[in-house]
Tab-separated table of C-alpha atoms in Angstrom:
chain	number	residue	atom	x	y	z
A	1	MET	CA	16.327	53.162	-60.434
A	2	LEU	CA	14.531	56.444	-60.031
A	3	LYS	CA	10.859	56.329	-59.148
A	4	THR	CA	8.352	58.724	-60.667
A	5	LYS	CA	6.215	60.492	-58.088
A	6	PRO	CA	2.469	60.824	-58.799
A	7	LEU	CA	1.633	63.652	-61.164
A	8	ILE	CA	-1.162	66.110	-60.550
A	9	ARG	CA	-2.645	67.392	-63.810
A	10	PHE	CA	-2.854	71.168	-64.101
A	11	LEU	CA	-4.235	73.421	-66.773
A	12	SER	CA	-1.583	75.407	-68.602
A	13	ILE	CA	-0.689	78.644	-66.892
A	14	ALA	CA	-1.361	81.626	-69.118
A	15	ILE	CA	2.126	83.055	-68.785
A	16	PHE	CA	3.550	79.938	-70.455
A	17	ALA	CA	0.924	79.583	-73.163
A	18	SER	CA	3.162	81.105	-75.819
A	19	PHE	CA	5.604	78.202	-75.455
A	20	ASN	CA	3.044	75.878	-77.019
A	21	LEU	CA	3.683	77.658	-80.319
A	22	ALA	CA	7.309	76.540	-80.328
A	23	GLY	CA	8.323	73.228	-81.849
A	24	LYS	CA	10.094	71.948	-84.907
A	25	PRO	CA	12.397	74.588	-86.437
A	26	ALA	CA	11.317	75.875	-89.809
A	27	PHE	CA	14.592	74.922	-91.541
A	28	SER	CA	15.470	71.425	-92.697
A	29	GLN	CA	18.564	72.383	-94.702
A	30	ALA	CA	22.124	71.802	-93.520
A	31	PRO	CA	22.762	73.871	-90.362
A	32	THR	CA	25.618	76.348	-90.161
A	33	LEU	CA	28.324	77.001	-87.607
A	34	GLY	CA	26.276	79.994	-86.515
A	35	ASP	CA	23.349	77.702	-85.779
A	36	LEU	CA	25.606	75.686	-83.493
A	37	VAL	CA	27.877	78.252	-81.846
A	38	ASP	CA	25.780	81.417	-81.795
A	39	ASN	CA	22.237	80.038	-81.495
A	40	ASN	CA	22.238	76.524	-79.961
A	41	LEU	CA	20.076	75.381	-82.880
A	42	ALA	CA	22.346	72.505	-83.900
A	43	PHE	CA	24.667	69.919	-82.369
A	44	LEU	CA	27.682	67.800	-83.292
A	45	LYS	CA	27.017	64.353	-84.739
A	46	LEU	CA	30.002	62.003	-84.677
A	47	ASP	CA	30.584	60.116	-87.927
A	48	LYS	CA	30.791	56.539	-86.655
A	49	LYS	CA	30.623	55.025	-90.138
A	50	ASN	CA	33.723	56.739	-91.562
A	51	ALA	CA	35.706	56.480	-88.355
A	52	ALA	CA	39.283	55.926	-89.557
A	53	LEU	CA	40.048	58.392	-92.342
A	54	GLY	CA	43.551	58.008	-93.775
A	55	ALA	CA	44.325	55.191	-91.362
A	56	ASN	CA	46.412	53.236	-93.885
A	57	PHE	CA	49.032	56.015	-93.983
A	58	ASN	CA	48.586	57.635	-90.514
A	59	MET	CA	46.938	60.851	-91.742
A	60	HIS	CA	46.399	63.238	-88.812
A	61	PHE	CA	46.536	66.920	-87.877
A	62	ILE	CA	45.189	67.747	-91.302
A	63	GLU	CA	44.948	71.088	-93.116
A	64	PRO	CA	42.446	70.692	-95.996
A	65	LEU	CA	41.518	73.127	-98.759
A	66	TRP	CA	39.603	72.899	-102.012
A	67	VAL	CA	41.456	73.925	-105.183
A	68	ASN	CA	39.713	73.561	-108.545
A	69	GLY	CA	37.440	70.792	-107.286
A	70	GLN	CA	40.280	68.810	-105.695
A	71	LEU	CA	40.706	68.488	-101.944
A	72	TYR	CA	44.363	69.049	-101.004
A	73	THR	CA	44.960	67.781	-97.473
A	74	TYR	CA	48.296	68.476	-95.774
A	75	TYR	CA	49.201	66.505	-92.666
A	76	ILE	CA	51.983	65.609	-90.226
A	77	LYS	CA	54.302	62.862	-91.439
A	78	TRP	CA	57.013	61.324	-89.266
A	79	VAL	CA	60.170	60.114	-91.009
A	80	ASP	CA	63.169	58.762	-89.062
A	81	GLY	CA	62.004	60.473	-85.880
A	82	HIS	CA	61.511	63.878	-87.530
A	83	ALA	CA	58.189	65.497	-88.401
A	84	GLY	CA	57.596	66.877	-91.878
A	85	ILE	CA	54.528	67.562	-94.008
A	86	ALA	CA	52.862	65.226	-96.503
A	87	LEU	CA	49.946	65.629	-98.913
A	88	ALA	CA	46.828	63.529	-99.417
A	89	THR	CA	44.140	64.198	-102.012
A	90	SER	CA	40.433	63.424	-102.071
A	91	SER	CA	37.282	64.217	-103.986
A	92	ASP	CA	34.785	63.471	-101.219
A	93	GLY	CA	36.476	64.078	-97.842
A	94	ILE	CA	36.222	60.358	-97.035
A	95	ASN	CA	38.554	58.513	-99.375
A	96	PHE	CA	42.094	59.902	-99.314
A	97	SER	CA	45.095	59.056	-101.479
A	98	ASP	CA	48.555	59.644	-100.063
A	99	GLN	CA	50.804	61.748	-102.312
A	100	GLY	CA	53.928	61.609	-100.169
A	101	MET	CA	56.138	64.263	-98.590
A	102	VAL	CA	55.990	67.896	-99.652
A	103	LEU	CA	58.148	69.471	-96.920
A	104	THR	CA	61.024	67.972	-94.926
A	105	ILE	CA	63.414	69.217	-92.260
A	106	GLY	CA	66.167	71.630	-93.181
A	107	SER	CA	69.891	71.082	-93.434
A	108	THR	CA	72.319	71.287	-90.507
A	109	GLY	CA	72.273	74.736	-88.945
A	110	SER	CA	68.835	75.735	-90.234
A	111	PHE	CA	66.015	76.786	-87.917
A	112	ASP	CA	63.948	73.720	-88.909
A	113	ASN	CA	66.561	70.977	-89.030
A	114	THR	CA	64.801	68.784	-86.463
A	115	TYR	CA	61.177	69.667	-87.030
A	116	ALA	CA	59.165	71.166	-89.935
A	117	SER	CA	55.508	70.382	-89.505
A	118	PHE	CA	52.002	71.424	-88.336
A	119	PRO	CA	50.900	72.904	-91.675
A	120	GLY	CA	48.635	75.871	-92.226
A	121	VAL	CA	47.785	76.596	-95.875
A	122	TRP	CA	46.218	79.405	-97.917
A	123	TYR	CA	45.646	79.298	-101.690
A	124	GLU	CA	45.335	82.451	-103.792
A	125	ASN	CA	45.874	83.347	-107.470
A	126	GLY	CA	47.676	80.115	-108.284
A	127	THR	CA	49.998	80.094	-105.263
A	128	PHE	CA	49.923	77.828	-102.206
A	129	TYR	CA	51.198	79.574	-99.064
A	130	LEU	CA	52.241	76.983	-96.471
A	131	VAL	CA	53.139	78.129	-92.962
A	132	TYR	CA	54.657	75.630	-90.580
A	133	GLU	CA	56.268	75.154	-87.193
A	134	GLY	CA	60.017	74.717	-87.328
A	135	ALA	CA	62.510	73.773	-84.660
A	136	GLY	CA	66.232	73.184	-84.858
A	137	GLU	CA	69.330	72.212	-82.929
A	138	GLY	CA	67.567	70.220	-80.241
A	139	ALA	CA	64.239	68.939	-79.051
A	140	ARG	CA	61.091	70.559	-80.362
A	141	GLY	CA	60.144	71.797	-76.905
A	142	THR	CA	63.205	74.034	-76.545
A	143	ALA	CA	62.849	76.210	-79.639
A	144	GLY	CA	60.286	76.944	-82.302
A	145	ASP	CA	59.468	79.596	-84.891
A	146	ILE	CA	57.175	79.814	-87.911
A	147	GLY	CA	58.396	79.421	-91.463
A	148	LEU	CA	56.839	79.897	-94.908
A	149	ALA	CA	57.029	77.762	-98.042
A	150	THR	CA	55.302	78.441	-101.370
A	151	SER	CA	54.263	76.369	-104.358
A	152	THR	CA	52.404	76.722	-107.642
A	153	ASP	CA	51.220	73.101	-107.794
A	154	GLY	CA	50.646	72.269	-104.107
A	155	ARG	CA	53.248	69.503	-104.233
A	156	ASN	CA	56.643	71.083	-104.784
A	157	PHE	CA	57.333	73.719	-102.161
A	158	THR	CA	60.174	76.210	-101.830
A	159	LYS	CA	61.080	77.359	-98.334
A	160	GLN	CA	61.085	81.140	-97.917
A	161	GLY	CA	62.467	81.330	-94.377
A	162	ILE	CA	61.168	82.431	-90.988
A	163	ILE	CA	58.223	84.841	-90.987
A	164	LEU	CA	57.538	84.971	-87.229
A	165	ARG	CA	59.903	84.405	-84.287
A	166	HIS	CA	58.998	83.644	-80.702
A	167	ASP	CA	59.665	86.294	-78.067
A	168	GLN	CA	62.332	85.702	-75.452
A	169	PHE	CA	59.925	86.586	-72.648
A	170	GLY	CA	56.298	86.258	-71.618
A	171	TRP	CA	53.637	83.849	-72.817
A	172	GLU	CA	55.595	82.647	-75.902
A	173	ARG	CA	59.115	82.626	-74.522
A	174	VAL	CA	59.794	78.901	-75.215
A	175	ASN	CA	58.308	78.510	-78.702
A	176	ILE	CA	55.551	79.376	-81.130
A	177	GLY	CA	53.962	77.079	-83.681
A	178	THR	CA	50.900	75.225	-85.031
A	179	PRO	CA	50.224	78.184	-87.364
A	180	SER	CA	47.023	78.766	-89.342
A	181	LEU	CA	46.755	81.300	-92.144
A	182	TYR	CA	43.818	83.470	-93.213
A	183	LYS	CA	43.587	86.458	-95.543
A	184	GLU	CA	40.817	89.055	-95.524
A	185	ASN	CA	40.670	92.350	-97.442
A	186	GLY	CA	44.375	92.254	-98.231
A	187	THR	CA	45.476	91.548	-94.641
A	188	TRP	CA	47.106	88.311	-93.528
A	189	TYR	CA	46.098	86.819	-90.171
A	190	LEU	CA	48.601	84.315	-88.794
A	191	HIS	CA	47.195	82.575	-85.727
A	192	TYR	CA	49.592	80.460	-83.678
A	193	HIS	CA	50.214	78.949	-80.275
A	194	GLY	CA	52.696	80.396	-77.812
A	195	TYR	CA	54.295	78.259	-75.110
A	196	ASP	CA	55.982	79.503	-71.949
A	197	GLY	CA	57.092	76.116	-70.624
A	198	ASN	CA	53.889	75.627	-68.660
A	199	THR	CA	50.863	76.510	-70.809
A	200	CYS	CA	50.028	76.931	-74.482
A	201	GLN	CA	47.818	79.841	-75.550
A	202	ILE	CA	46.687	81.289	-78.891
A	203	GLY	CA	47.860	84.562	-80.412
A	204	VAL	CA	47.713	86.297	-83.786
A	205	ALA	CA	49.987	88.444	-85.954
A	206	THR	CA	48.742	90.532	-88.876
A	207	GLY	CA	50.008	92.499	-91.852
A	208	THR	CA	49.769	93.008	-95.595
A	209	ASP	CA	53.190	91.365	-96.051
A	210	LEU	CA	53.895	87.908	-94.593
A	211	PHE	CA	57.466	89.002	-93.829
A	212	LYS	CA	56.342	92.084	-91.904
A	213	LEU	CA	53.732	90.688	-89.547
A	214	VAL	CA	52.973	92.506	-86.293
A	215	LYS	CA	51.854	90.619	-83.206
A	216	TYR	CA	48.499	91.714	-81.796
A	217	SER	CA	48.872	93.869	-78.686
A	218	ALA	CA	46.119	91.956	-76.856
A	219	ASN	CA	47.773	88.535	-77.287
A	220	PRO	CA	47.064	85.873	-76.200
A	221	ILE	CA	43.584	86.017	-77.687
A	222	ILE	CA	42.478	82.612	-76.376
A	223	LYS	CA	44.023	81.830	-73.026
A	224	SER	CA	44.441	78.755	-70.909
A	225	VAL	CA	41.726	78.693	-68.225
A	226	PRO	CA	42.617	77.166	-64.839
A	227	ASN	CA	40.614	74.155	-63.666
A	228	THR	CA	38.962	73.581	-67.036
A	229	TRP	CA	39.419	71.307	-70.045
A	230	GLN	CA	41.801	73.962	-71.495
A	231	ALA	CA	43.804	74.650	-68.345
A	232	GLY	CA	47.069	73.604	-69.989
A	233	THR	CA	46.550	74.160	-73.706
A	234	ALA	CA	44.608	76.273	-76.142
A	235	GLY	CA	46.490	75.332	-79.262
A	236	ARG	CA	46.258	74.098	-82.844
A	237	ARG	CA	43.175	75.360	-84.665
A	238	GLY	CA	41.221	75.777	-87.872
A	239	ILE	CA	39.411	78.970	-88.909
A	240	THR	CA	36.600	79.534	-91.390
A	241	LYS	CA	34.058	82.202	-92.309
A	242	SER	CA	30.293	81.705	-92.406
A	243	ASN	CA	27.634	84.364	-92.936
A	244	ASN	CA	30.077	87.247	-92.278
A	245	ARG	CA	31.314	85.797	-89.009
A	246	TYR	CA	34.495	83.859	-88.260
A	247	TYR	CA	34.670	80.544	-86.428
A	248	MET	CA	37.566	78.730	-84.814
A	249	VAL	CA	37.872	75.139	-83.675
A	250	PHE	CA	40.874	74.616	-81.400
A	251	GLU	CA	42.465	71.891	-79.320
A	252	GLY	CA	42.768	72.061	-75.557
A	253	SER	CA	44.202	70.047	-72.706
A	254	GLU	CA	44.156	69.908	-68.954
A	255	ALA	CA	47.054	71.421	-67.018
A	256	LYS	CA	50.411	69.738	-67.414
A	257	LYS	CA	51.382	67.407	-64.598
A	258	PRO	CA	54.079	68.795	-62.240
A	259	ASN	CA	57.584	68.131	-63.547
A	260	ALA	CA	56.225	66.431	-66.679
A	261	PRO	CA	58.141	67.214	-69.893
A	262	GLY	CA	54.964	67.523	-71.971
A	263	PHE	CA	51.220	67.075	-72.148
A	264	GLY	CA	50.969	63.358	-72.864
A	265	GLU	CA	49.728	62.541	-69.360
A	266	VAL	CA	46.626	64.732	-69.388
A	267	LYS	CA	43.277	64.628	-71.178
A	268	TRP	CA	42.678	66.398	-74.492
A	269	SER	CA	39.652	67.595	-76.433
A	270	SER	CA	38.571	70.426	-78.767
A	271	GLY	CA	36.330	73.482	-78.540
A	272	LEU	CA	34.836	76.290	-80.602
A	273	ALA	CA	34.971	80.091	-80.674
A	274	SER	CA	33.532	82.884	-82.813
A	275	SER	CA	34.657	86.379	-83.805
A	276	GLY	CA	33.604	89.405	-85.797
A	277	ASN	CA	37.130	90.519	-86.705
A	278	LEU	CA	39.587	87.561	-86.447
A	279	LEU	CA	41.228	89.259	-83.448
A	280	ASP	CA	38.780	89.137	-80.560
A	281	TRP	CA	37.161	85.777	-79.898
A	282	THR	CA	34.314	84.467	-77.733
A	283	THR	CA	34.536	80.812	-76.761
A	284	PHE	CA	31.482	78.568	-77.083
A	285	SER	CA	29.636	78.143	-73.801
A	286	GLN	CA	29.334	74.374	-74.366
A	287	ASN	CA	33.068	73.672	-74.761
A	288	SER	CA	34.548	71.155	-74.920
A	289	VAL	CA	32.572	69.743	-77.844
A	290	LEU	CA	34.362	66.392	-78.232
A	291	PRO	CA	34.795	63.729	-75.548
A	292	GLN	CA	37.927	64.090	-73.486
A	293	THR	CA	40.541	61.414	-74.039
A	294	VAL	CA	41.562	58.851	-71.464
A	295	LEU	CA	45.037	57.945	-70.278
A	296	GLY	CA	46.539	54.576	-71.089
A	297	GLY	CA	44.363	51.580	-71.850
A	298	SER	CA	44.130	49.498	-75.019
A	299	ASN	CA	43.408	52.359	-77.412
A	300	SER	CA	45.895	54.997	-76.312
A	301	ALA	CA	49.290	54.911	-74.684
A	302	HIS	CA	49.014	58.620	-73.912
A	303	GLY	CA	46.347	61.275	-73.459
A	304	PHE	CA	46.578	62.824	-76.923
A	305	GLY	CA	43.642	62.631	-79.316
A	306	ASN	CA	40.412	64.412	-80.224
A	307	ASP	CA	42.825	67.263	-80.932
A	308	GLY	CA	44.416	68.987	-83.925
A	309	PRO	CA	40.965	70.018	-85.228
A	310	THR	CA	40.016	71.913	-88.369
A	311	PHE	CA	36.953	72.696	-90.474
A	312	LEU	CA	35.977	71.207	-93.813
A	313	LYS	CA	32.847	71.995	-95.790
A	314	LEU	CA	31.504	69.325	-98.151
A	315	GLY	CA	28.753	70.779	-100.297
A	316	SER	CA	26.376	72.434	-97.835
A	317	GLU	CA	27.494	70.293	-94.887
A	318	GLN	CA	29.959	71.625	-92.325
A	319	TYR	CA	32.335	69.183	-90.594
A	320	ILE	CA	35.011	69.251	-87.922
A	321	TYR	CA	37.930	66.906	-88.677
A	322	TYR	CA	40.254	65.899	-85.839
A	323	ARG	CA	42.896	63.385	-84.778
A	324	ALA	CA	41.481	60.201	-83.293
A	325	ALA	CA	42.467	59.130	-79.787
A	326	THR	CA	44.737	56.202	-80.666
A	327	LYS	CA	48.284	55.070	-80.121
A	328	GLU	CA	50.768	57.604	-81.457
A	329	ASN	CA	52.187	55.249	-84.095
A	330	ASN	CA	48.706	54.496	-85.425
A	331	ALA	CA	47.219	57.963	-85.879
A	332	PHE	CA	44.313	58.753	-88.190
A	333	THR	CA	41.457	61.220	-88.602
A	334	ARG	CA	37.811	61.298	-87.556
A	335	ARG	CA	35.064	63.831	-88.152
A	336	ALA	CA	31.803	65.217	-86.775
A	337	MET	CA	29.036	66.977	-88.692
A	338	ILE	CA	27.002	70.012	-87.653
A	339	ALA	CA	23.527	68.446	-87.442
A	340	THR	CA	19.943	68.867	-86.266
A	341	PRO	CA	17.244	66.230	-85.679
A	342	TYR	CA	15.969	67.139	-89.152
A	343	TYR	CA	19.325	67.146	-90.945
A	344	GLY	CA	21.819	64.446	-90.068
A	345	GLY	CA	19.697	63.416	-87.108
A	346	PHE	CA	20.488	61.367	-84.029
A	347	ASP	CA	21.712	57.790	-84.095
A	348	ILE	CA	18.860	57.093	-81.707
A	349	SER	CA	16.592	59.426	-79.738
A	350	TRP	CA	13.761	59.411	-77.241
A	351	ASN	CA	10.963	61.904	-76.681
A	352	VAL	CA	9.583	62.646	-73.248
A	353	ASN	CA	6.834	60.016	-73.582
A	354	SER	CA	9.063	57.199	-74.852
A	355	PRO	CA	9.125	53.880	-72.988
A	356	ASN	CA	11.674	53.817	-70.144
A	357	ILE	CA	11.770	57.629	-69.980
A	358	GLY	CA	10.675	58.820	-66.551
A	359	HIS	CA	10.039	62.114	-64.741
A	360	ASN	CA	10.175	62.993	-61.037
A	361	ILE	CA	8.563	66.407	-61.612
A	362	GLY	CA	6.625	68.220	-64.297
A	363	ARG	CA	3.867	67.356	-66.724
A	364	PRO	CA	3.096	66.901	-70.422
A	365	ASP	CA	3.210	70.242	-72.208
A	366	GLY	CA	2.608	70.419	-75.943
A	367	ASP	CA	5.344	68.372	-77.616
A	368	GLY	CA	7.445	68.261	-74.458
A	369	TRP	CA	7.537	67.945	-70.684
A	370	SER	CA	7.813	71.023	-68.467
A	371	ALA	CA	8.390	72.132	-64.903
A	372	ASN	CA	7.772	75.548	-63.366
A	373	MET	CA	8.539	77.338	-60.110
A	374	SER	CA	4.887	77.479	-58.998
A	375	GLN	CA	4.190	73.753	-59.107
A	376	ASP	CA	7.535	71.976	-58.822
A	377	THR	CA	10.587	71.625	-56.601
A	378	PRO	CA	14.111	70.727	-57.781
A	379	GLN	CA	14.323	67.144	-59.024
A	380	PHE	CA	14.919	65.137	-62.171
A	381	LEU	CA	12.918	66.554	-65.038
A	382	GLN	CA	13.820	63.426	-67.021
A	383	TYR	CA	15.659	60.149	-66.434
A	384	GLY	CA	16.135	56.858	-68.285
A	385	PRO	CA	16.042	55.155	-70.776
A	386	TYR	CA	18.441	52.477	-69.384
A	387	TYR	CA	19.851	52.019	-72.870
A	388	THR	CA	22.155	49.001	-73.311
A	389	ASN	CA	23.390	49.498	-76.898
A	390	THR	CA	25.533	52.613	-76.524
A	391	PRO	CA	28.610	52.093	-78.724
A	392	VAL	CA	31.939	51.652	-76.977
A	393	GLY	CA	34.172	54.697	-77.475
A	394	ASP	CA	33.226	58.302	-78.150
A	395	ASN	CA	29.603	59.467	-78.035
A	396	ILE	CA	27.677	62.717	-77.626
A	397	ILE	CA	24.316	62.895	-75.869
A	398	THR	CA	22.125	65.912	-76.688
A	399	TRP	CA	18.948	67.295	-75.108
A	400	SER	CA	16.536	69.981	-76.336
A	401	PHE	CA	15.162	72.529	-73.860
A	402	MET	CA	13.400	75.877	-73.876
A	403	ILE	CA	13.267	78.526	-71.141
A	404	ASP	CA	11.093	81.503	-70.221
A	405	ASN	CA	13.848	83.837	-68.899
A	406	ASN	CA	17.444	83.866	-70.171
A	407	SER	CA	18.685	87.188	-68.772
A	408	SER	CA	17.827	87.861	-65.099
A	409	ASP	CA	20.989	86.140	-63.771
A	410	ASN	CA	23.372	83.399	-64.807
A	411	ALA	CA	22.496	80.781	-62.233
A	412	ASP	CA	22.479	77.062	-62.988
A	413	MET	CA	19.257	75.951	-64.662
A	414	LEU	CA	19.955	72.300	-65.465
A	415	ARG	CA	22.465	69.568	-64.711
A	416	LEU	CA	22.854	67.033	-67.500
A	417	GLU	CA	24.267	63.615	-66.623
A	418	VAL	CA	25.355	60.364	-68.237
A	419	VAL	CA	24.981	57.675	-65.571
A	420	ASP	CA	26.026	54.002	-65.581
A	421	VAL	CA	23.228	52.184	-63.743
A	422	ASP	CA	25.178	48.911	-63.694
A	423	ASP	CA	28.223	50.518	-62.109
A	424	ASN	CA	26.458	51.660	-58.946
A	425	PHE	CA	24.978	54.683	-60.730
A	426	SER	CA	28.397	56.195	-61.369
A	427	VAL	CA	28.415	59.461	-63.314
A	428	ILE	CA	30.384	59.052	-66.550
A	429	ALA	CA	30.050	62.717	-67.592
A	430	GLN	CA	27.998	65.756	-66.638
A	431	ARG	CA	27.543	69.435	-67.457
A	432	ASN	CA	25.651	72.331	-65.865
A	433	ILE	CA	23.637	74.664	-68.097
A	434	THR	CA	23.228	78.255	-66.924
A	435	ARG	CA	20.450	80.706	-67.708
A	436	LYS	CA	22.477	82.845	-70.119
A	437	GLN	CA	23.622	79.853	-72.119
A	438	PHE	CA	20.134	79.966	-73.625
A	439	LYS	CA	20.304	82.369	-76.562
A	440	GLN	CA	16.566	83.106	-76.743
A	441	THR	CA	13.382	82.314	-74.849
A	442	GLY	CA	10.438	80.281	-76.037
A	443	ARG	CA	12.230	77.956	-78.460
A	444	TYR	CA	14.017	74.636	-78.271
A	445	GLU	CA	17.802	74.834	-78.080
A	446	TYR	CA	20.293	71.953	-77.980
A	447	PHE	CA	22.709	71.174	-75.161
A	448	SER	CA	25.214	68.328	-75.331
A	449	VAL	CA	27.465	66.231	-73.119
A	450	PRO	CA	30.326	64.412	-74.880
A	451	PHE	CA	31.401	61.184	-73.199
A	452	ARG	CA	33.421	58.045	-73.763
A	453	LEU	CA	32.091	54.584	-72.943
A	454	ASP	CA	34.895	52.314	-71.796
A	455	PRO	CA	34.953	48.800	-73.334
A	456	SER	CA	34.516	47.381	-69.828
A	457	LYS	CA	31.064	48.987	-69.743
A	458	ARG	CA	29.785	47.467	-72.970
A	459	GLY	CA	26.108	46.521	-72.598
A	460	HIS	CA	25.629	48.480	-69.367
A	461	ARG	CA	22.331	50.282	-68.811
A	462	LEU	CA	22.840	54.018	-69.203
A	463	GLU	CA	20.671	56.844	-67.949
A	464	PHE	CA	20.709	60.281	-69.572
A	465	ARG	CA	19.349	62.577	-66.857
A	466	SER	CA	18.299	66.201	-66.679
A	467	TRP	CA	18.146	67.733	-63.190
A	468	TRP	CA	16.004	70.892	-62.850
A	469	TYR	CA	17.238	73.484	-60.322
A	470	GLY	CA	13.864	75.179	-59.877
A	471	ARG	CA	14.848	78.644	-61.106
A	472	ALA	CA	12.893	78.994	-64.363
A	473	PHE	CA	10.178	77.448	-66.484
A	474	ILE	CA	11.870	74.736	-68.543
A	475	ARG	CA	10.373	72.480	-71.198
A	476	GLN	CA	12.278	69.458	-72.473
A	477	GLY	CA	11.768	67.987	-75.925
A	478	VAL	CA	14.052	65.118	-76.944
A	479	VAL	CA	17.232	63.388	-75.832
A	480	GLY	CA	19.402	61.589	-78.374
A	481	ILE	CA	22.809	59.986	-79.042
A	482	SER	CA	24.939	61.089	-81.956
């Protein structure tokens, strides 16, 4: 275990005195997506109580919307090897009632006669507009376009035909699909994935008429990024508006294995992005926000899971709903809430003076523990607590930090680690935090590391470490599991 070196007590340096004014945020109401994505003032809290939503009828890849106080939730439904769309209803976003199929594959010769699924829905003036991915005359991976169906009751839909076709060249030459629909100021925004046989990326088409959509000249708007969690896929998504800004949650995967027919043998997760115009998007600097899946094992026969995400607001609380990482024939939905320590809270947390929390550098500073370039050299700002009750499965560990300079460069400031002490100090997950990831100076901001604890590690002592690179004044507040 790490040993704490003797501390020499110093008086506070004047240049850092203003940091002692920072502490608990003024708000205690439900945080917004802007608090999370744009300001680092919130974090994701996994709902471990309601952890198998719609499990009794395999509800997954959901598209929810509120209509007259009723939650209509459309989802993928497999029937005889073909994917269609079913409906579930709810009043609370927890208890769902299956209403059966609302869209099935087309007849022989139609563009969707093998596949009609991945719903995106918009409701306006008494009409449900359902966009979906259709494929015909062969496997889904060889062809795909986007169709439209409409309904006045949300249950009985009439197909209206194809509204967007994939190009025969470029980034969407194999297929397009997983559509999502948004309307703003009379203009439709149809976001979708494009697949070129190697990577999936996100594009958008717009127009005032759903049958006359024009693809955005700057497509793809969210690209695959080599050597990252989204190297192979930036795909299915949900979009919402909050405080005059738009937010997207989207699935991503690692790069496809060479010669593999699909993406089942790589890890999946989900991330966030924000936009001022629904066209140009900035991805969240802390992506991915959910733990990456694992391959094989008792819970999953493939790498899929923690994917197919969307947003759902329940009262003032904002949630991300997503497919759980389970076997494909036993799919269901999980969710995570946008939280703070003062709203939603941690499952368990430790402050810098808690038992079993140690420090190799730094000193007590107000309500935290700080290190600075004059008195300290790079080392662990915090380690411990050797916690043995971390739940098996998905978890997120979150720290709070503040900084004195967030603009001079974008060098690494901190390395955050989840370490298994009882497995020879192996690193389960880690993330570097750079200077410009801090949105402001002189206030606590939250930085998270999603991770999965394998059942074989149940009861192991875990350390949640923060390594300080020695390039700025940093104060740490709390560290907590959610």
